[in-house]
Amino acid sequence: MSNLSDISDVATTHAAALAEARDANNRQIRNARLSAALRYVILFGVGLLMLYPLIWLVGASFKTNSEIFANPGFLPNSPTLDGYQKGWETSTPYTFGRFFLNSFLIIVPKVIGTAISCTMVAYAFARFDFPFKRVLFSSVIAILLLPNVVTRIPQYILFRDLGWLDSFLPLWVPSAFAGDAFFVFMLVQFLRAIPDDMEQAARVDGANSWQTLIYIVVPMLGPALISVCLFQFMWTMNDFLGPLIYLSSVDKYPVSLALKLSIDTTEAFEWNRILAMSVLTITPALIVFFMAQKYFIEGISAGGVKG
Amino acid sequence: MARLQLNKLEKIYGGGFKAVHGIDLDVQDGEFMVLVGPSGCAKSTTLRMIAGLEEVTAGEIRIGERIVNALPPGKRRIAMVFQNYALYPHMKVRSNLAFGLRLAHVPKAERDAAVDEVARILEIEPLLDRLPKQLSGGQAQRVALGRALIKKPEVFLFDEPLSNLDAKLRASMRVRITQLHKRLKAEGMSSTVVYVTHDQTEAMTMGDRICVMKDGHIMQVATPKELYDRPANLFVAGFIGSPEMNVMDGQISDGAFHIGTQSVALDAGLMQRLQSRPDQAAFGIRPQHLRLSGHDGLRARLQSVEFMGHEVYLHAELDGHQITSVATAADYEAIGTDDDAIHLTPEPGQGHVFDRHNGTNVSLPVAV
């Protein structure tokens, strides 16, 4: 009998222990859910706070000019496309389409030039030994640290003397000669993380330096090159000072300048038009970014992480 | 004909570090030459100089009748297999194989035929449309081998090609490469091979001849058997053979080698062969030739026993020297040991005498 009662004791303790463990597990799961919920609420709140100006911008672009100041919410009371229609026509003889075209006329050659020239320069720095390499690379890094404004005036005088004012050349040419030290640096770092065995194999296979670059290095640089192009695209799209300094005729204005144009020329600002055109202006950059996002992140992280 | 000759080949790096000290090496047409040595012995540097990936400081490299020093790698008619395969990551296996031919402007039909043939030989046909990252280590190594094979080079260069594979795969790839070499040779194709490894098993099993290197110098060039039986110096004696050769310091007198208070009788043949009698000598004997005996022979204190299956490694201490003897499991059982003391007898005719000053084997037959 005593044996049986022992066994039942053990069974009771066992069941009690199990119940306790279950309770502990449940508590843990409850806590985890609670903390996750809290985390997401905070993240959502902060995210919304940061995105709110953008959301408001989109909402306000569909409002009438008077409603923008009367209604603080972002949903328009009576949505209208008036801002887009009038804004597109602009107060100049050209439509906004012309300015978009100008923007792309600046961006496309600049991005292509950057990609080609920076790849070549980075390849040379990362893979070849040549006289004064260290000094030259140090100066590239030094340029990185130099504030842009320092070079504005000498550059302006140089391009004025070349007779390039009021043309796209001052915007294209520096980039076509690997003038953007940041991109060179980024590609060099990326290349250094890639072992050079593949390139040596290509050399043994009979490739010269150019063939090695084109067939082997460039494909491996892919993610980094996409990041370079994306950065250059967005920065050029957003660049205001460059076009402002070098372009004087309205028919050559890119969108960044054209937006300012609508502020200047009207006495009472048509805010809804400005906001509508701002929405259109940021759209290409957003589309391109989300399309290339995967490669973009790969490109900027790989340089530092791989080893 | 693709004989490979290195004449007084030298490599000095930018910082003044001399990696290769004017080495001479003559690799016959169709020969499988293995360069072996510990890390830092410049075997890879030598190979990379032959490939043209490393500049030559002095001396000449000759492939067939051509001096190739000034030629870029692609024009030397060589092919190289790299340690980490070095497959082009963005190209499918087929393009990887055909890349060299494509650069040489070989027409597409010919290229495809060559790829198919190589794929058949190496049994990689099902892999042709895969990317390198979808291959296992062994498969990638076979593709790398194919990329070398497809070029029909005069000289094949291998840079530790098997060191990234696991032991089992390494053993099978070893056989595959050796068979491939025999097959090329039988078909009358160029099949001169220079193979770099730090693994003496690979060297012994694969090489027609082996070139043992140390610190940028060649220690000995000989067939595997020759290296094993007649090492030219202490370094080769220690490097080739497993477990390592036992080396004991002592002096020679009265036809015997004295180690501390004990002595080994040197057989007449060995005494006759002695080119000199160094005052500081070393007696070398392979563990396999140091027999476990009942009561006579050298006395040693047993320290540990490793059971290897059909044989037993006995690690012992003899007058301050760490020595190893390989006995059959049966012998070890039969003779046994008492009080950790064992008796070891060198097999006659298997001992070597080295000069401690320069490490030379002074007991080699004069005409080798």
XYZ file of N, CA, C and O in Angstrom, chain A residues 116-126 130 140 177-178 184 188:
68
model
N 31.420 54.007 -65.845
C 32.578 53.566 -66.626
C 33.879 54.084 -66.017
O 34.814 53.320 -65.742
N 33.930 55.391 -65.759
C 35.203 55.966 -65.324
C 35.579 55.478 -63.916
O 36.732 55.143 -63.662
N 34.610 55.422 -63.025
C 34.940 55.007 -61.656
C 35.373 53.538 -61.620
O 36.262 53.172 -60.857
N 34.763 52.703 -62.458
C 35.163 51.302 -62.503
C 36.622 51.188 -62.933
O 37.412 50.458 -62.338
N 36.970 51.950 -63.983
C 38.346 51.868 -64.488
C 39.346 52.343 -63.443
O 40.372 51.716 -63.198
N 39.039 53.469 -62.805
C 39.960 54.027 -61.820
C 40.082 53.085 -60.612
O 41.178 52.797 -60.127
N 38.939 52.564 -60.165
C 38.965 51.666 -59.002
C 39.737 50.396 -59.324
O 40.504 49.894 -58.499
N 39.551 49.871 -60.525
C 40.265 48.650 -60.964
C 41.767 48.882 -60.904
O 42.534 48.062 -60.390
N 42.172 50.042 -61.404
C 43.603 50.368 -61.401
C 44.135 50.453 -59.969
O 45.166 49.873 -59.647
N 43.404 51.145 -59.116
C 43.866 51.304 -57.730
C 43.878 49.978 -56.984
O 44.757 49.711 -56.177
N 42.884 49.142 -57.255
C 42.765 47.919 -56.467
C 43.681 46.814 -56.969
O 44.077 45.945 -56.217
N 51.518 50.896 -59.695
C 52.094 51.885 -60.603
C 52.746 52.975 -59.758
O 52.446 53.102 -58.563
N 42.831 60.981 -53.616
C 41.422 60.652 -53.845
C 40.658 60.744 -52.520
O 39.575 61.332 -52.437
N 35.141 61.721 -65.743
C 36.554 61.510 -65.445
C 36.739 61.087 -63.986
O 37.709 61.450 -63.346
N 35.784 60.314 -63.500
C 35.849 59.782 -62.141
C 36.036 60.878 -61.113
O 36.798 60.742 -60.177
N 34.662 56.093 -56.416
C 35.939 55.406 -56.617
C 36.303 54.643 -55.354
O 36.621 53.457 -55.384
N 36.685 50.632 -54.938
C 37.984 50.073 -54.536
C 37.794 49.146 -53.340
O 38.297 48.025 -53.316
